[in-house]
Coordinates of C-alpha atoms in Angstrom, one line a residue:
E1 CA -104.0 -65.1 -101.9
L2 CA -105.8 -62.1 -103.6
D3 CA -107.3 -60.5 -100.7
P4 CA -105.2 -61.7 -97.0
M5 CA -107.3 -59.3 -95.0
D6 CA -110.1 -60.7 -95.7
I7 CA -111.3 -62.4 -92.5
G8 CA -114.2 -64.4 -93.0
L9 CA -112.0 -66.4 -95.8
Y10 CA -109.8 -67.8 -93.1
H11 CA -113.2 -69.0 -91.1
G12 CA -114.5 -70.4 -94.2
R13 CA -111.2 -72.0 -95.2
G14 CA -111.1 -73.6 -91.5
E15 CA -114.6 -74.7 -91.5
C16 CA -113.7 -76.8 -94.3
Y17 CA -110.8 -78.5 -93.0
L18 CA -112.9 -79.6 -89.9
L19 CA -115.3 -81.1 -92.4
L20 CA -112.1 -83.0 -94.1
D21 CA -111.5 -84.3 -90.6
E22 CA -108.1 -82.0 -90.4
P23 CA -108.3 -80.4 -87.1
A24 CA -105.1 -78.9 -87.0
R25 CA -105.2 -77.4 -90.4
A26 CA -108.4 -75.7 -89.4
V27 CA -106.8 -74.3 -86.2
D28 CA -104.5 -72.9 -88.1
E29 CA -107.0 -70.9 -89.5
F30 CA -109.0 -69.8 -87.2
E31 CA -105.5 -68.7 -85.3
K32 CA -105.3 -66.4 -87.8
F33 CA -109.0 -64.9 -87.7
L34 CA -109.0 -64.6 -83.6
K35 CA -105.2 -62.4 -84.4
M36 CA -107.3 -60.4 -86.6
E37 CA -110.7 -60.1 -84.8
T38 CA -111.9 -59.9 -81.3
P39 CA -112.6 -63.4 -80.3
A40 CA -116.0 -64.3 -80.4
Y41 CA -117.5 -66.8 -78.1
D42 CA -118.6 -69.4 -80.9
L43 CA -115.1 -69.2 -82.5
L44 CA -113.5 -69.8 -79.2
V45 CA -115.5 -72.9 -78.1
K46 CA -114.7 -74.1 -82.1
T47 CA -111.2 -73.6 -82.2
G48 CA -110.8 -74.9 -78.8
R49 CA -112.4 -78.3 -79.8
A50 CA -110.3 -78.2 -82.9
C51 CA -107.3 -77.7 -80.5
L52 CA -108.1 -81.0 -78.4
D53 CA -108.7 -83.1 -81.4
A54 CA -105.7 -81.9 -83.1
E55 CA -103.7 -83.0 -79.6
R56 CA -102.6 -79.2 -78.7
F57 CA -104.1 -79.4 -75.1
E58 CA -102.3 -76.3 -73.8
R59 CA -103.9 -74.2 -76.3
A60 CA -107.1 -76.0 -75.9
A61 CA -107.3 -75.4 -72.2
E62 CA -106.6 -71.5 -72.5
L63 CA -109.3 -70.9 -75.6
L64 CA -111.5 -73.2 -73.0
A65 CA -111.1 -71.0 -70.6
L66 CA -111.9 -67.7 -72.4
A67 CA -114.9 -69.0 -73.7
L68 CA -115.9 -70.4 -70.0
E69 CA -115.2 -67.0 -68.7
M70 CA -117.9 -65.4 -71.2
N71 CA -120.3 -68.2 -70.5
P72 CA -120.3 -70.1 -67.7
D73 CA -123.4 -71.8 -68.0
D74 CA -122.9 -73.6 -71.2
P75 CA -123.0 -77.5 -70.1
Y76 CA -120.8 -78.0 -73.8
I77 CA -117.6 -76.2 -71.9
F78 CA -118.0 -78.6 -69.5
Y79 CA -117.9 -81.6 -71.6
N80 CA -114.8 -80.4 -73.5
F81 CA -112.9 -79.7 -70.6
G82 CA -113.8 -83.1 -69.4
E83 CA -112.1 -84.6 -72.4
L84 CA -109.2 -82.3 -72.3
Y85 CA -108.3 -83.9 -69.0
E86 CA -109.2 -87.5 -69.9
K87 CA -106.7 -87.0 -72.7
T88 CA -104.1 -85.7 -70.6
G89 CA -104.6 -88.6 -67.9
N90 CA -106.2 -86.9 -65.2
N91 CA -109.2 -88.7 -64.9
Q92 CA -110.4 -87.5 -61.7
A93 CA -110.9 -84.2 -62.9
A94 CA -112.3 -85.4 -66.1
N95 CA -115.0 -86.8 -64.0
D96 CA -115.5 -83.8 -62.3
Y97 CA -115.7 -81.7 -65.4
F98 CA -118.2 -84.2 -66.9
A99 CA -120.6 -84.3 -63.5
M100 CA -120.9 -80.7 -64.1
V101 CA -122.6 -81.1 -67.5
T102 CA -125.9 -82.6 -66.5
K103 CA -126.0 -80.3 -63.1
V104 CA -125.7 -76.8 -65.3
D105 CA -128.0 -78.7 -68.1
A106 CA -129.7 -82.1 -67.4
T107 CA -130.9 -82.4 -70.7
F108 CA -127.7 -81.9 -72.7
P109 CA -127.4 -85.6 -73.2
E110 CA -130.7 -86.3 -74.7
P111 CA -129.8 -85.2 -78.6
Y112 CA -127.0 -87.5 -78.3
I113 CA -128.9 -90.4 -77.1
Q114 CA -131.2 -89.9 -79.8
Q115 CA -128.8 -89.2 -82.6
A116 CA -126.9 -92.7 -81.3
E117 CA -129.8 -94.5 -81.4
E118 CA -131.0 -93.3 -85.4
E119 CA -127.3 -94.4 -86.5
D120 CA -127.7 -98.1 -84.8
A121 CA -130.9 -98.2 -86.2
K122 CA -129.7 -97.0 -89.5
G123 CA -126.6 -99.8 -89.1
N124 CA -123.7 -97.3 -88.5
H125 CA -123.0 -99.2 -85.0
E126 CA -119.6 -97.6 -84.3
L127 CA -120.7 -94.3 -84.6
A128 CA -123.8 -95.1 -82.3
L129 CA -121.6 -96.9 -79.9
Y130 CA -119.2 -93.9 -80.0
L131 CA -122.0 -91.6 -79.1
F132 CA -123.3 -93.9 -76.2
Q133 CA -120.0 -93.8 -74.8
S134 CA -119.9 -90.1 -74.5
V135 CA -122.9 -89.9 -72.8
L136 CA -121.8 -92.9 -70.4
K137 CA -118.9 -90.2 -69.4
M138 CA -122.0 -87.9 -68.3
L139 CA -124.3 -90.2 -66.8
P140 CA -121.5 -93.2 -65.6
T141 CA -124.2 -94.4 -63.6
S142 CA -126.9 -95.4 -66.2
A143 CA -127.7 -99.2 -66.1
P144 CA -129.9 -98.8 -69.6
L145 CA -126.8 -97.1 -71.2
F146 CA -124.6 -99.8 -70.7
L147 CA -127.0 -102.0 -71.5
R148 CA -127.4 -100.2 -74.6
C149 CA -123.9 -100.4 -75.4
A150 CA -123.5 -104.0 -74.9
S151 CA -125.9 -104.6 -77.3
I152 CA -124.4 -103.0 -79.8
Y153 CA -121.3 -104.8 -79.3
E154 CA -122.9 -108.1 -79.8
Q155 CA -123.9 -106.6 -83.1
L156 CA -120.1 -105.6 -83.9
G157 CA -119.0 -109.5 -83.5
T158 CA -118.0 -112.3 -81.6
E159 CA -114.7 -110.5 -81.3
F160 CA -116.3 -107.9 -79.1
A161 CA -118.0 -110.5 -76.3
S162 CA -115.9 -109.6 -73.3
N163 CA -116.5 -105.8 -74.4
A164 CA -120.0 -106.8 -74.3
L165 CA -119.5 -108.9 -71.1
S166 CA -118.1 -106.0 -69.4
C167 CA -120.8 -103.7 -70.2
L168 CA -123.6 -106.2 -68.7
T169 CA -121.3 -106.6 -65.7
K170 CA -121.5 -102.8 -65.4
A171 CA -125.1 -102.6 -66.0
T172 CA -125.8 -105.2 -63.4
E173 CA -123.8 -103.8 -60.6
L174 CA -125.6 -100.3 -60.9
D175 CA -128.9 -101.4 -61.6
V176 CA -131.6 -99.9 -59.0
A177 CA -135.5 -100.7 -58.8
G178 CA -137.9 -98.4 -60.7
P179 CA -138.7 -97.6 -63.9
D180 CA -135.1 -97.4 -65.5
S181 CA -134.6 -101.3 -63.9
V182 CA -132.8 -103.2 -66.4
G183 CA -132.2 -106.4 -63.8
E184 CA -134.1 -108.9 -65.9
R185 CA -132.8 -107.8 -69.3
A186 CA -129.3 -107.5 -68.2
H187 CA -128.7 -111.0 -66.4
V188 CA -130.9 -112.6 -69.6
K189 CA -128.3 -111.2 -71.4
R190 CA -125.4 -112.0 -69.8
G191 CA -126.0 -115.3 -69.1
L192 CA -126.8 -116.0 -72.9
L193 CA -123.5 -114.1 -73.4
L194 CA -121.8 -116.6 -70.8
F195 CA -123.5 -119.8 -72.7
D196 CA -123.0 -118.6 -76.1
H197 CA -119.4 -117.2 -76.3
F198 CA -117.8 -118.3 -73.1
N199 CA -119.1 -121.7 -72.2
D200 CA -119.2 -120.9 -68.8
V201 CA -122.6 -122.6 -67.7
Q202 CA -122.4 -122.4 -64.0
G203 CA -122.2 -118.3 -64.5
A204 CA -125.2 -118.6 -67.0
I205 CA -127.4 -120.4 -64.4
A206 CA -126.6 -118.1 -62.1
D207 CA -127.5 -115.0 -64.0
F208 CA -130.5 -116.7 -65.2
S209 CA -131.7 -117.5 -61.4
V210 CA -131.6 -113.9 -60.2
C211 CA -133.3 -113.3 -62.9
L212 CA -136.3 -115.8 -61.7
A213 CA -135.6 -114.4 -58.6
L214 CA -137.2 -111.0 -60.2
N215 CA -139.9 -112.7 -62.0
P216 CA -140.2 -116.6 -61.8
Q217 CA -142.2 -116.2 -65.2
N218 CA -139.5 -114.8 -67.3
A219 CA -140.0 -117.1 -70.2
A220 CA -136.5 -116.7 -71.7
A221 CA -135.0 -117.1 -68.3
L222 CA -136.9 -120.4 -68.3
E223 CA -135.8 -121.2 -71.5
F224 CA -132.5 -121.0 -71.3
R225 CA -131.5 -122.2 -67.8
A226 CA -133.6 -125.4 -68.9
A227 CA -130.6 -125.5 -71.6
C228 CA -127.6 -124.8 -69.5
F229 CA -129.5 -127.8 -66.8
R230 CA -129.7 -130.3 -69.8
Q231 CA -126.1 -129.3 -71.1
R232 CA -124.5 -129.4 -67.8
A233 CA -126.3 -132.7 -67.2
G234 CA -125.0 -133.2 -63.3
P235 CA -127.3 -135.1 -60.4
G236 CA -130.9 -133.5 -60.4
D237 CA -130.2 -131.3 -63.3
L238 CA -132.8 -133.1 -65.9
D239 CA -135.2 -132.7 -63.0
A240 CA -134.4 -128.8 -62.6
A241 CA -134.9 -128.8 -66.5
K242 CA -138.2 -130.3 -66.3
D243 CA -139.5 -127.9 -63.5
D244 CA -138.3 -124.9 -65.8
Y245 CA -140.0 -126.5 -69.1
A246 CA -143.0 -127.0 -66.8
M247 CA -143.7 -123.6 -66.1
L248 CA -142.3 -122.0 -69.5
V249 CA -145.4 -124.0 -71.1
N250 CA -148.0 -123.0 -69.1
L251 CA -147.5 -119.6 -69.5
V252 CA -150.0 -118.1 -71.6
D253 CA -148.2 -115.0 -73.0
V254 CA -145.7 -117.5 -74.5
A255 CA -146.2 -118.5 -77.9
D256 CA -147.1 -122.1 -79.3
T257 CA -144.1 -122.4 -81.6
R258 CA -141.5 -121.8 -78.8
K259 CA -143.5 -124.4 -76.5
G260 CA -142.8 -126.8 -79.0
A261 CA -139.5 -128.2 -78.0
P262 CA -139.7 -128.0 -74.5
N263 CA -142.8 -129.7 -74.8
V264 CA -141.0 -132.7 -76.4
F265 CA -138.0 -132.9 -73.7
L266 CA -141.4 -133.3 -71.2
A267 CA -142.9 -136.0 -73.1
E268 CA -139.2 -137.4 -73.2
Y269 CA -138.8 -137.3 -69.7
Y270 CA -141.9 -138.9 -68.5
F271 CA -141.7 -141.8 -70.9
A272 CA -138.4 -142.6 -69.6
R273 CA -140.2 -142.8 -66.0
R274 CA -142.9 -145.2 -67.8
D275 CA -145.3 -142.0 -66.7
F276 CA -147.4 -142.5 -70.1
A277 CA -150.0 -140.5 -69.2
A278 CA -147.8 -137.1 -68.6
A279 CA -146.1 -138.2 -71.5
A280 CA -149.0 -138.3 -74.1
K281 CA -150.0 -135.5 -72.8
H282 CA -146.6 -133.7 -73.8
Y283 CA -146.5 -135.2 -76.8
T284 CA -149.7 -134.1 -78.1
D285 CA -149.2 -130.6 -76.9
A286 CA -146.0 -130.8 -79.0
W287 CA -148.0 -131.8 -82.0
L288 CA -150.4 -129.0 -81.6
C289 CA -147.6 -126.7 -81.3
G290 CA -146.5 -127.0 -84.4
A291 CA -142.6 -129.4 -83.3
A292 CA -140.9 -131.3 -86.6
H293 CA -142.1 -134.2 -84.9
P294 CA -138.0 -134.9 -83.5
F295 CA -140.0 -137.7 -81.3
E296 CA -140.6 -141.4 -82.2
M297 CA -144.1 -142.0 -83.5
E298 CA -144.2 -145.5 -81.5
K299 CA -143.5 -143.5 -78.2
L300 CA -146.6 -141.5 -79.2
A301 CA -149.0 -144.3 -80.1
L302 CA -147.7 -146.1 -77.2
T303 CA -148.5 -143.3 -74.8
L304 CA -151.8 -142.3 -76.1
A305 CA -152.6 -146.6 -76.3
V306 CA -151.9 -146.5 -72.9
T307 CA -153.4 -143.7 -71.4
T308 CA -156.7 -144.0 -74.1
L309 CA -157.3 -147.6 -72.7
G310 CA -156.5 -146.8 -69.2
G311 CA -158.8 -144.2 -68.6
A312 CA -161.9 -144.9 -71.1
E313 CA -165.1 -146.4 -69.5
P314 CA -166.5 -149.8 -70.7
E315 CA -169.3 -149.7 -72.8
H316 CA -172.5 -150.4 -71.3
T317 CA -174.4 -152.4 -73.9
E318 CA -176.5 -156.1 -73.6
A319 CA -175.4 -158.6 -75.5
E320 CA -176.8 -161.9 -74.4
G321 CA -177.2 -161.3 -71.1
A322 CA -173.6 -160.1 -70.0
K323 CA -172.0 -156.6 -70.3
A324 CA -169.5 -156.0 -72.7
D325 CA -166.2 -154.9 -71.2
L326 CA -165.2 -153.1 -74.6
K327 CA -164.0 -149.5 -73.8
A328 CA -165.2 -146.4 -74.9
V329 CA -162.1 -144.9 -77.0
P330 CA -163.0 -141.5 -78.7
P331 CA -163.1 -141.1 -82.1
L332 CA -160.0 -139.2 -82.8
E333 CA -157.9 -141.3 -81.1
H334 CA -158.9 -144.9 -82.5
L335 CA -158.6 -143.5 -85.9
L336 CA -154.9 -142.1 -85.2
L337 CA -154.0 -145.3 -83.1
D338 CA -155.8 -148.1 -85.4
G339 CA -154.4 -146.3 -88.7
F340 CA -150.9 -146.4 -86.9
C341 CA -151.3 -150.3 -86.0
K342 CA -152.5 -151.3 -89.7
Q343 CA -149.6 -149.2 -91.3
R344 CA -147.5 -151.1 -89.1
R345 CA -148.5 -154.4 -89.2
A346 CA -148.4 -153.9 -93.1
L347 CA -144.7 -153.9 -93.1
E348 CA -142.0 -156.9 -92.6
P349 CA -141.6 -158.6 -89.2
T350 CA -138.2 -157.5 -89.2
A351 CA -139.0 -154.1 -89.5
H352 CA -141.2 -153.8 -85.9
T353 CA -139.5 -152.1 -83.2
A354 CA -139.5 -153.0 -79.4
L355 CA -142.2 -150.3 -78.9
F356 CA -144.0 -151.8 -81.1
Y357 CA -144.5 -154.7 -79.7
E358 CA -145.5 -153.0 -76.6
F359 CA -148.0 -151.0 -78.4
N360 CA -149.4 -153.9 -79.9
D361 CA -149.8 -155.9 -76.6
V362 CA -152.3 -152.7 -75.4
W363 CA -153.4 -151.7 -78.2
G364 CA -154.2 -155.7 -79.8
P365 CA -156.6 -157.1 -77.4
Y366 CA -158.9 -154.2 -77.7
R367 CA -158.7 -154.4 -81.2
A368 CA -159.3 -158.0 -81.3
K369 CA -162.4 -157.5 -78.7
L370 CA -163.8 -154.6 -81.3
D371 CA -163.6 -157.0 -84.4
R372 CA -165.4 -159.7 -82.2
R373 CA -168.0 -157.3 -81.4
R374 CA -168.3 -156.1 -85.0
E375 CA -168.7 -159.7 -85.9
E376 CA -171.3 -160.0 -83.1
E377 CA -173.6 -157.0 -84.3
V378 CA -173.5 -158.7 -88.3
Q379 CA -173.9 -161.9 -87.0
P380 CA -175.4 -162.6 -83.7
K381 CA -174.7 -165.4 -81.5
G382 CA -177.1 -168.9 -81.9
K383 CA -177.8 -167.5 -85.1
K384 CA -177.9 -169.7 -88.2
T385 CA -176.6 -167.9 -91.5
P386 CA -179.2 -168.7 -94.3
N387 CA -176.7 -171.1 -96.1
A388 CA -175.8 -173.0 -92.7
K389 CA -176.7 -176.5 -93.3
R390 CA -179.6 -178.3 -91.2
K391 CA -178.5 -181.1 -89.1

């Protein structure tokens, strides 16, 4: 008001309105500047972008065209033209201009990707998603970018599950072999999404199977496909789950804590089929992996007893001219099983289970032989105690 001919004031006030996210008022100030001064390239671009945000599309087209004549090698001009045609419904023209961006400068999207990653790391997921989607306009065949968008949709909440699924589907369709391949990751993520949010067990199994076709040792696919088989529980599904878990627990690069539950399943699977040797192995492995003992101790004791006594060799010690048939049980197994036996025998008979009686049928005879042998070692047969009466 004090100096209406100071054109720098119009420019400065326009900048302020841009910072206040008021593009229409910014355009009014920039237009005053342009009427009073020879159009500068940077201001043409800035005013054209503000017109675009203010939905003054005809004026945006005029200003961007002027800027393009002044500098036909600026990729930002092509990007703004792409957004202009996108907003006015001419998708083919929009795609053509977006494609020109990377033809003019292949590195143009990189700062946007970097900023998107930084915003996502700071928790600004919506802004990160907007930036990634802006880059996708320039790189519409980038499978990794669709995968990143899917991850952000998942972070935004379950209401965006369908959006995440669309991005993952697009990523798998665009995926190609090479350093940018997202095949395994995309199929695992889509399988989990189908399983957790859409209850599509069949679709999830299909995705995990595609991943395992690419890499038979993908731990996540093995673990989650087995879970899908168990939930579906159709003919042969438990056997299929067993096969996946068996592969998983043998992978050396998988943490032991992750193998606990699969080992429990395998132990229960083999126990139900009376394969006590395999059950004992997996019960023991589950224990070593730190599983929270979701299995019954009677099952562990029975499998160890059957396996230990079935595979142990007899001790060949002479006892009055005959070889004893007492088997050599390793000290640790003996301590564990005998302790369990004593603990359960101390309970009331009503607390005993059918599994304990089955265990006792295996361990009891061995323990009885062991007790007799100990008595013989203390007092050999045929020798009288000092207090024995003479006949």
